[in-house]
CSV table of C-alpha atoms in Angstrom, one decimal:
chain,number,residue,atom,x,y,z
A,26,MET,CA,0.0,0.0,0.1
A,27,SER,CA,2.8,2.4,0.8
A,28,SER,CA,4.3,2.2,-2.7
A,29,ILE,CA,1.1,3.3,-4.3
A,30,PRO,CA,1.0,7.3,-4.4
A,31,THR,CA,-2.0,8.9,-2.6
A,32,THR,CA,-2.4,11.5,-5.4
A,33,GLU,CA,-5.8,11.2,-7.0
A,34,TYR,CA,-6.2,12.2,-10.7
A,35,LEU,CA,-10.0,11.7,-10.7
A,36,LYS,CA,-11.7,14.7,-9.2
A,37,LYS,CA,-14.7,14.0,-6.8
A,38,CYS,CA,-16.6,12.6,-8.3
A,39,THR,CA,-17.2,10.8,-11.6
A,40,SER,CA,-20.7,10.1,-12.7
A,41,ALA,CA,-20.1,6.3,-12.4
A,42,CYS,CA,-22.9,4.1,-11.1
A,43,PRO,CA,-22.4,3.3,-7.2
A,44,GLY,CA,-20.1,0.4,-7.0
A,45,CYS,CA,-18.6,0.7,-10.5
A,46,SER,CA,-15.3,-1.0,-10.9
A,47,SER,CA,-14.4,1.0,-14.0
A,48,SER,CA,-13.6,4.1,-11.9
A,49,LEU,CA,-11.7,2.0,-9.4
A,50,ILE,CA,-9.4,0.6,-12.3
A,51,LEU,CA,-9.0,4.1,-13.7
A,52,ARG,CA,-7.9,5.6,-10.3
A,53,TYR,CA,-5.1,3.0,-10.1
A,54,VAL,CA,-4.2,3.3,-13.9
A,55,LEU,CA,-3.8,7.0,-13.4
A,56,LYS,CA,-1.8,6.6,-10.2
A,57,ALA,CA,0.6,4.4,-12.1
A,58,ALA,CA,0.8,6.7,-15.1
A,59,GLY,CA,1.1,10.1,-13.3
A,60,PRO,CA,0.3,13.4,-14.6
A,61,ASN,CA,2.3,13.1,-17.9
A,62,THR,CA,-0.4,11.2,-19.5
A,63,VAL,CA,-2.9,11.5,-22.4
A,64,LEU,CA,-6.0,9.4,-22.3
A,65,VAL,CA,-7.8,8.3,-25.5
A,66,VAL,CA,-11.4,7.3,-24.7
A,67,PRO,CA,-13.8,5.9,-27.4
A,68,ALA,CA,-17.5,5.7,-26.8
A,69,CYS,CA,-17.8,3.7,-23.7
A,70,CYS,CA,-19.0,4.3,-20.0
A,71,THR,CA,-15.8,6.3,-19.5
A,72,SER,CA,-16.9,9.0,-22.0
A,73,ILE,CA,-19.8,9.9,-19.7
A,74,LEU,CA,-17.8,9.4,-16.4
A,75,GLN,CA,-16.3,12.8,-17.2
A,76,GLY,CA,-19.3,14.9,-16.5
A,77,ALA,CA,-20.8,17.7,-18.6
A,78,TYR,CA,-19.0,20.5,-20.5
A,79,PRO,CA,-17.4,22.8,-19.5
A,80,ASN,CA,-16.3,20.9,-16.5
A,81,THR,CA,-14.6,17.4,-16.2
A,82,SER,CA,-13.8,15.1,-13.4
A,83,PHE,CA,-10.6,13.8,-15.1
A,84,GLY,CA,-7.3,15.5,-13.9
A,85,VAL,CA,-5.5,14.4,-17.2
A,86,PRO,CA,-6.0,15.4,-20.8
A,87,VAL,CA,-8.6,13.2,-22.5
A,88,TYR,CA,-9.5,12.8,-26.2
A,89,ASN,CA,-13.0,11.6,-26.8
A,90,VAL,CA,-12.9,9.8,-30.1
A,91,ALA,CA,-15.2,7.8,-32.5
A,92,PHE,CA,-16.0,4.3,-31.4
A,93,GLY,CA,-13.6,2.3,-33.8
A,94,SER,CA,-10.9,4.7,-34.0
A,95,SER,CA,-9.3,4.8,-30.6
A,96,ALA,CA,-6.0,2.8,-31.4
A,97,ALA,CA,-5.7,4.8,-34.7
A,98,VAL,CA,-6.0,8.0,-32.8
A,99,ALA,CA,-3.4,6.8,-30.4
A,100,SER,CA,-1.0,6.1,-33.2
A,101,GLY,CA,-1.4,9.7,-34.4
A,102,ILE,CA,-0.6,11.1,-31.0
A,103,ALA,CA,2.4,8.8,-30.6
A,104,ALA,CA,3.7,9.9,-33.8
A,105,ALA,CA,3.3,13.6,-32.9
A,106,CYS,CA,4.9,12.9,-29.5
A,107,GLU,CA,7.8,11.4,-31.2
A,108,PHE,CA,8.3,14.2,-33.5
A,109,LEU,CA,8.1,16.7,-30.8
A,110,GLY,CA,10.5,14.6,-28.7
A,111,LYS,CA,7.9,14.4,-25.8
A,112,ASP,CA,7.8,11.5,-23.4
A,113,THR,CA,4.1,11.4,-22.7
A,114,ASN,CA,2.3,8.1,-21.7
A,115,ILE,CA,-0.4,7.5,-24.2
A,116,ILE,CA,-3.1,5.3,-22.9
A,117,VAL,CA,-6.3,4.2,-24.5
A,118,TYR,CA,-9.0,3.3,-22.0
A,119,ALA,CA,-11.7,1.5,-24.0
A,120,GLY,CA,-14.5,-0.8,-22.9
A,121,ASP,CA,-15.0,-4.3,-24.3
A,122,GLY,CA,-17.4,-3.4,-27.1
A,123,GLY,CA,-14.9,-0.8,-28.4
A,124,THR,CA,-12.1,-3.4,-28.2
A,125,VAL,CA,-13.5,-6.9,-29.0
A,126,ASP,CA,-16.0,-5.9,-31.7
A,127,ILE,CA,-15.7,-2.4,-33.1
A,128,GLY,CA,-12.2,-1.3,-32.3
A,129,ILE,CA,-10.4,-4.6,-33.2
A,130,GLN,CA,-9.1,-3.7,-36.7
A,131,ALA,CA,-7.7,-0.3,-35.5
A,132,LEU,CA,-6.1,-2.2,-32.4
A,133,SER,CA,-4.6,-4.8,-34.6
A,134,GLY,CA,-3.2,-2.2,-37.0
A,135,ALA,CA,-1.7,-0.2,-34.2
A,136,LEU,CA,0.0,-3.2,-32.6
A,137,GLU,CA,1.4,-4.1,-36.1
A,138,ARG,CA,2.8,-0.7,-36.6
A,139,GLU,CA,4.5,-0.9,-33.2
A,140,THR,CA,2.9,2.2,-31.9
A,141,ASN,CA,4.4,3.2,-28.5
A,142,PHE,CA,1.2,3.2,-26.4
A,143,LEU,CA,-0.8,1.3,-23.7
A,144,TYR,CA,-4.2,-0.1,-24.6
A,145,ILE,CA,-6.3,-0.9,-21.8
A,146,CYS,CA,-9.6,-2.9,-22.2
A,147,TYR,CA,-11.8,-2.9,-19.1
A,148,ASP,CA,-14.2,-5.7,-19.8
A,149,ASN,CA,-17.8,-5.6,-18.2
A,150,GLU,CA,-18.9,-8.2,-20.8
A,151,ALA,CA,-21.6,-6.2,-22.6
A,152,TYR,CA,-22.2,-2.7,-24.1
A,153,GLY,CA,-22.9,-1.1,-20.6
A,154,ASN,CA,-23.3,2.6,-21.6
A,155,THR,CA,-26.1,1.9,-24.0
A,156,GLY,CA,-28.1,-0.6,-21.7
A,157,MET,CA,-26.3,-3.9,-21.6
A,158,GLN,CA,-26.6,-5.3,-25.1
A,159,ARG,CA,-24.8,-8.4,-26.1
A,160,SER,CA,-21.1,-7.9,-27.1
A,161,GLY,CA,-18.4,-10.4,-28.4
A,162,SER,CA,-17.2,-10.5,-24.9
A,163,THR,CA,-20.4,-11.6,-23.3
A,164,PRO,CA,-19.8,-15.1,-21.8
A,165,LEU,CA,-21.9,-18.1,-22.6
A,166,GLY,CA,-25.3,-18.2,-20.9
A,167,ALA,CA,-25.4,-14.6,-19.8
A,168,LYS,CA,-28.6,-12.7,-20.2
A,169,THR,CA,-28.4,-9.1,-21.8
A,170,THR,CA,-31.2,-7.2,-23.2
A,171,THR,CA,-30.4,-8.5,-26.6
A,172,THR,CA,-30.0,-12.1,-25.5
A,173,PRO,CA,-32.9,-12.4,-23.0
A,174,THR,CA,-32.7,-16.2,-22.8
A,175,GLY,CA,-28.9,-16.3,-22.4
A,176,LYS,CA,-26.1,-16.0,-25.0
A,177,THR,CA,-25.6,-19.1,-27.0
A,178,HIS,CA,-22.1,-18.5,-28.1
A,179,LEU,CA,-18.7,-18.5,-26.1
A,180,LYS,CA,-16.8,-15.3,-25.2
A,181,LYS,CA,-14.3,-14.2,-27.9
A,182,ASP,CA,-10.8,-15.1,-26.7
A,183,LEU,CA,-9.3,-11.7,-27.2
A,184,ASP,CA,-6.1,-12.3,-25.2
A,185,ARG,CA,-5.0,-15.1,-27.5
A,186,ILE,CA,-5.7,-12.9,-30.6
A,187,ILE,CA,-3.5,-10.0,-29.0
A,188,SER,CA,-0.8,-12.5,-28.0
A,189,ALA,CA,-0.6,-13.6,-31.6
A,190,HIS,CA,0.7,-10.2,-32.5
A,191,ASN,CA,3.9,-10.9,-30.5
A,192,ILE,CA,3.9,-7.5,-28.7
A,193,PRO,CA,6.5,-6.6,-26.0
A,194,TYR,CA,4.0,-6.7,-23.2
A,195,MET,CA,0.5,-7.8,-22.5
A,196,ALA,CA,-1.3,-8.7,-19.3
A,197,THR,CA,-4.7,-9.6,-17.8
A,198,SER,CA,-5.9,-8.3,-14.5
A,199,CYS,CA,-9.1,-7.8,-12.4
A,200,ALA,CA,-10.6,-4.9,-10.7
A,201,SER,CA,-10.4,-6.6,-7.3
A,202,TYR,CA,-6.7,-6.6,-7.4
A,203,PRO,CA,-5.8,-2.8,-7.5
A,204,LYS,CA,-2.1,-3.5,-6.4
A,205,ASP,CA,-1.8,-6.0,-9.3
A,206,ILE,CA,-3.2,-3.3,-11.7
A,207,TYR,CA,-0.8,-0.8,-10.4
A,208,ALA,CA,2.2,-3.1,-10.8
A,209,LYS,CA,1.3,-4.2,-14.3
A,210,VAL,CA,0.6,-0.7,-15.5
A,211,THR,CA,3.8,0.7,-14.0
A,212,LYS,CA,5.7,-2.3,-15.8
A,213,ALA,CA,3.8,-1.7,-19.0
A,214,LEU,CA,4.7,1.9,-19.3
A,215,SER,CA,8.3,1.2,-18.6
A,216,ILE,CA,8.5,-0.8,-21.8
A,217,LYS,CA,8.7,1.0,-25.3
A,218,GLY,CA,6.4,-0.3,-28.1
A,219,PRO,CA,2.8,-1.5,-28.0
A,220,LYS,CA,1.4,-2.8,-24.8
A,221,PHE,CA,-2.1,-4.3,-24.0
A,222,MET,CA,-4.0,-4.9,-20.7
A,223,HIS,CA,-7.3,-6.7,-20.3
A,224,ILE,CA,-9.0,-6.1,-17.1
A,225,LEU,CA,-12.2,-7.6,-15.8
A,226,ALA,CA,-14.6,-5.0,-14.6
A,227,PRO,CA,-17.6,-6.4,-12.6
A,228,CYS,CA,-20.7,-4.2,-13.4
A,229,PRO,CA,-23.6,-4.1,-10.8
A,230,PRO,CA,-26.5,-3.0,-13.0
A,231,GLY,CA,-25.3,-5.3,-15.9
A,232,TRP,CA,-24.5,-8.4,-14.1
A,233,ARG,CA,-27.3,-7.8,-11.8
A,234,TYR,CA,-26.0,-8.0,-8.3
A,235,SER,CA,-26.1,-5.5,-5.4
A,236,SER,CA,-23.5,-2.8,-5.6
A,237,GLU,CA,-21.4,-3.8,-2.6
A,238,LYS,CA,-20.5,-7.2,-4.0
A,239,THR,CA,-18.2,-5.8,-6.8
A,240,ILE,CA,-14.9,-6.7,-5.2
A,241,GLU,CA,-16.2,-10.1,-4.0
A,242,LEU,CA,-17.4,-11.1,-7.5
A,243,GLY,CA,-14.1,-10.1,-9.1
A,244,LYS,CA,-12.3,-12.2,-6.7
A,245,LEU,CA,-14.7,-15.1,-7.3
A,246,ALA,CA,-14.2,-14.9,-11.1
A,247,VAL,CA,-10.5,-15.4,-10.4
A,248,LYS,CA,-10.8,-18.0,-7.8
A,249,THR,CA,-13.2,-20.1,-9.8
A,250,GLY,CA,-10.9,-19.9,-12.9
A,251,VAL,CA,-13.5,-18.0,-15.0
A,252,TRP,CA,-10.9,-15.3,-15.4
A,253,ALA,CA,-7.2,-16.0,-15.7
A,254,MET,CA,-4.5,-13.3,-14.5
A,255,TYR,CA,-1.2,-13.5,-16.3
A,256,GLU,CA,1.3,-11.4,-18.2
A,257,ARG,CA,3.3,-12.1,-21.4
A,258,GLU,CA,6.7,-10.5,-22.1
A,259,TYR,CA,7.6,-11.0,-25.7
A,260,GLY,CA,5.3,-14.1,-25.6
A,261,LYS,CA,6.8,-15.5,-22.5
A,262,LEU,CA,3.9,-16.4,-20.0
A,263,LYS,CA,4.0,-15.7,-16.5
A,264,LEU,CA,1.0,-16.6,-14.4
A,265,SER,CA,-0.1,-14.2,-11.6
A,266,SER,CA,-0.3,-15.7,-8.0
A,267,PRO,CA,-4.2,-15.7,-7.7
A,268,THR,CA,-4.4,-17.8,-10.9
A,269,ILE,CA,-1.5,-20.1,-9.9
A,270,ALA,CA,-3.8,-20.8,-6.7
A,271,ALA,CA,-6.8,-21.3,-8.9
A,272,ILE,CA,-5.0,-23.9,-11.0
A,273,ARG,CA,-4.1,-25.8,-7.9
A,274,LYS,CA,-7.5,-25.6,-6.2
A,275,ARG,CA,-10.5,-23.7,-7.4
A,276,THR,CA,-13.9,-22.6,-5.8
A,277,PRO,CA,-16.8,-24.4,-7.4
A,278,ILE,CA,-18.0,-22.4,-10.4
A,279,GLU,CA,-21.6,-22.4,-9.1
A,280,ASP,CA,-20.5,-19.9,-6.4
A,281,TYR,CA,-19.7,-17.3,-9.2
A,282,ILE,CA,-22.8,-18.2,-11.4
A,283,ASN,CA,-25.4,-18.1,-8.6
A,284,ALA,CA,-24.1,-14.6,-7.2
A,285,GLN,CA,-25.4,-13.0,-10.5
A,286,GLU,CA,-28.9,-12.4,-11.8
A,287,ARG,CA,-27.6,-12.6,-15.4
A,288,TYR,CA,-27.1,-16.3,-15.0
A,289,LYS,CA,-30.5,-16.8,-13.5
A,290,ASN,CA,-32.3,-20.1,-14.6
A,291,LEU,CA,-29.2,-21.3,-16.4
A,292,GLU,CA,-29.6,-24.9,-18.0
A,293,PRO,CA,-27.4,-27.5,-16.6
A,294,ALA,CA,-26.1,-28.3,-20.1
A,295,VAL,CA,-25.0,-24.7,-20.5
A,296,LEU,CA,-23.3,-24.8,-17.1
A,297,THR,CA,-21.5,-27.9,-18.0
A,298,ARG,CA,-20.3,-26.2,-21.3
A,299,ILE,CA,-19.1,-23.2,-19.3
A,300,GLN,CA,-17.3,-25.4,-16.9
A,301,GLN,CA,-15.5,-27.3,-19.8
A,302,SER,CA,-14.4,-24.1,-21.5
A,303,VAL,CA,-13.0,-22.8,-18.1
A,304,GLU,CA,-11.1,-26.1,-17.5
A,305,TYR,CA,-9.7,-26.1,-21.0
A,306,ASN,CA,-8.4,-22.5,-20.8
A,307,LEU,CA,-6.8,-23.2,-17.5
A,308,LEU,CA,-5.3,-26.5,-18.9
A,309,LEU,CA,-3.7,-24.7,-21.8
A,310,LEU,CA,-2.3,-22.0,-19.6
A,311,GLU,CA,-0.9,-24.5,-17.1
A,312,ARG,CA,0.6,-26.6,-19.9
A,313,GLU,CA,2.3,-23.5,-21.5
A,314,SER,CA,3.7,-22.3,-18.1
A,315,ARG,CA,4.9,-25.8,-17.4
A,316,GLU,CA,6.7,-26.1,-20.8
A,317,GLU,CA,8.3,-22.7,-20.2
A,318,GLU,CA,9.6,-23.8,-16.9
A,319,ASN,CA,11.0,-27.0,-18.4
A,320,ASN,CA,12.7,-24.9,-21.1
A,321,GLU,CA,14.3,-22.5,-18.7
A,322,ALA,CA,15.5,-25.5,-16.6
A,323,GLU,CA,17.1,-27.1,-19.7
A,324,GLU,CA,18.8,-23.7,-20.6
A,325,ARG,CA,20.3,-23.6,-17.2
A,326,THR,CA,21.8,-27.0,-17.3
B,22,MET,CA,-8.2,43.3,-28.3
B,23,SER,CA,-6.6,41.8,-31.4
B,24,ASN,CA,-5.1,39.1,-29.2
B,25,GLN,CA,-8.4,38.0,-27.9
B,26,MET,CA,-9.7,38.0,-31.5
B,27,ASN,CA,-7.1,35.7,-32.6
B,28,ARG,CA,-7.5,33.2,-29.7
B,29,VAL,CA,-8.7,29.9,-30.9
B,30,ARG,CA,-11.7,28.8,-29.0
B,31,LEU,CA,-11.6,25.1,-28.2
B,32,ALA,CA,-14.3,22.9,-26.7
B,33,MET,CA,-12.2,22.1,-23.7
B,34,SER,CA,-13.4,21.2,-20.3
B,35,THR,CA,-11.5,22.1,-17.1
B,36,PRO,CA,-11.0,19.6,-14.2
B,37,ARG,CA,-13.2,20.7,-11.2
B,38,ASP,CA,-14.5,19.0,-8.1
B,39,GLY,CA,-18.3,18.3,-8.5
B,40,ALA,CA,-18.3,18.2,-12.3
B,41,CYS,CA,-20.9,15.6,-12.2
B,42,GLY,CA,-22.9,17.2,-9.3
B,43,LYS,CA,-23.0,16.4,-5.7
B,44,THR,CA,-23.2,12.6,-6.1
B,45,GLY,CA,-23.8,12.1,-2.3
B,46,ASN,CA,-27.5,12.7,-2.9
B,47,TRP,CA,-27.7,9.4,-4.9
B,48,ARG,CA,-27.2,7.5,-1.6
B,49,THR,CA,-29.8,5.3,0.0
B,50,PHE,CA,-27.4,3.9,2.8
B,51,ARG,CA,-24.8,6.0,4.6
B,52,PRO,CA,-21.5,4.4,5.7
B,53,VAL,CA,-20.7,5.1,9.3
B,54,VAL,CA,-17.1,4.3,10.6
B,55,ASP,CA,-16.7,3.0,14.1
B,56,LYS,CA,-13.2,4.4,14.9
B,57,GLU,CA,-12.9,2.2,18.0
B,58,THR,CA,-13.1,-1.2,16.0
B,59,CYS,CA,-11.2,0.2,13.0
B,60,ASN,CA,-7.6,-1.0,12.9
B,61,ALA,CA,-6.5,1.4,10.1
B,62,CYS,CA,-5.8,-1.4,7.5
B,63,GLY,CA,-6.7,0.9,4.6
B,64,ILE,CA,-8.7,-1.7,2.7
B,65,CYS,CA,-11.8,0.4,2.5
B,66,ALA,CA,-9.8,3.4,1.0
B,67,MET,CA,-8.0,1.1,-1.4
B,68,TYR,CA,-11.3,-0.3,-2.7
B,69,CYS,CA,-13.4,2.7,-2.8
B,70,PRO,CA,-14.3,3.3,-6.4
B,71,ASP,CA,-14.5,7.0,-6.1
B,72,GLY,CA,-11.6,7.6,-3.6
B,73,VAL,CA,-13.8,9.5,-1.1
B,74,ILE,CA,-12.2,8.0,1.9
B,75,ASP,CA,-9.2,9.9,3.2
B,76,GLU,CA,-6.0,8.9,5.1
B,77,GLU,CA,-7.8,9.3,8.5
B,78,TYR,CA,-10.7,7.2,7.3
B,79,ASN,CA,-13.2,10.0,7.2
B,80,ILE,CA,-15.7,9.6,4.3
B,81,ASP,CA,-16.6,12.6,2.3
B,82,LEU,CA,-20.5,12.4,2.5
B,83,ILE,CA,-20.9,15.0,-0.1
B,84,TYR,CA,-19.7,12.7,-2.8
B,85,CYS,CA,-19.9,9.2,-1.2
B,86,LYS,CA,-22.6,7.4,-3.5
B,87,GLY,CA,-23.2,4.7,-0.7
B,88,CYS,CA,-22.3,1.6,-2.8
B,89,GLY,CA,-21.3,-0.3,0.3
B,90,ILE,CA,-18.1,-1.7,-0.9
B,91,CYS,CA,-16.2,-0.4,2.1
B,92,ALA,CA,-18.7,-1.9,4.6
B,93,ASN,CA,-18.6,-5.3,2.7
B,94,GLU,CA,-14.8,-5.5,2.5
B,95,CYS,CA,-13.9,-4.3,5.9
B,96,PRO,CA,-12.2,-7.3,7.7
B,97,LYS,CA,-13.2,-5.9,11.3
B,98,GLN,CA,-16.8,-4.9,10.2
B,99,ALA,CA,-16.1,-1.4,11.4
B,100,ILE,CA,-18.3,0.3,8.8
B,101,ILE,CA,-21.9,-0.1,8.9
B,102,MET,CA,-24.5,1.0,6.4
B,103,ASN,CA,-27.4,3.1,7.9
B,104,ARG,CA,-30.5,4.0,5.9
B,105,GLU,CA,-30.2,7.7,4.9
B,106,ALA,CA,-33.3,9.0,6.7
B,107,SER,CA,-32.4,7.4,10.1
B,108,ASP,CA,-31.0,9.6,12.9
B,109,GLU,CA,-27.7,7.8,13.5
């Protein structure tokens, strides 16, 4: 706790819903980034958290841009900063709709051009700002306003798409672990080149649970293995400690499912399929990290 | 005069407290800290989404939205949520 600065870059108070994890994440992102930062925000909840013109609750410069263009705008800002010799942190703070569905081609392009920026996707698993419509990031079985009987497809595996770009640094985290977010953002900003972070953001009105359970649910998502926390440096996988613990021994997935109204009346067959996908994801991660450990051991001998 | 004429007017906002109004009036339940049970661990201030809890664990009731995360996460149960209309 002592290492995290007490300075707040969000003024009192954003117009986030009570119990919103997005403003919690942004607090720690900005603490790690400091005042020498430019935020690029596409259409998402964060574009309304700022409040009404001519006042804003954000203490750093913000560009509000069109939905699909956030990474492209960041590329432009990065080029301008390089030309002027400025050492500014360029951070895109986008929701899951603006990353997984609409912004993915701009993001892929910026990663390919090796733009020097950090892209943060805070994932509440639906289009929260417009009233919880289904996005590519919505998990299987979750009810949204456009999937009233539960989504019939699996969540898009964004992290593997991003890691296929072989970028210098990518990480996943969860709103319930602010120290982890702080450490990962600090590390990401110390590296030159494209960086990506994917952060799970529990959403009280969207996931339909009462507002005080935000931190609890985020922790449950990690403990049940639904959400895996790790980082990759030049493709090299390093699992974070909560996920290592979850691989060894995990909480039953029903604890996470039953805590949310969006999974109400879930069919047993769908639950089994969710469980299988979670197990498979953890198996892949475990296998990969074990292979890397073996490789390291071989190199040493 | 000419200086002012040449100034480019940009649609820029200035950072200010209360840019989204006094969000404290959204609250249904008010957090009350029991300073005797509190062991100053800082978990409530760490998890507060809006950062309205200061270093001495006083809650800024002008802006606290009453989400209840602090009361839910407090390991000592030193924070209780009281209904806003009640006297305590």
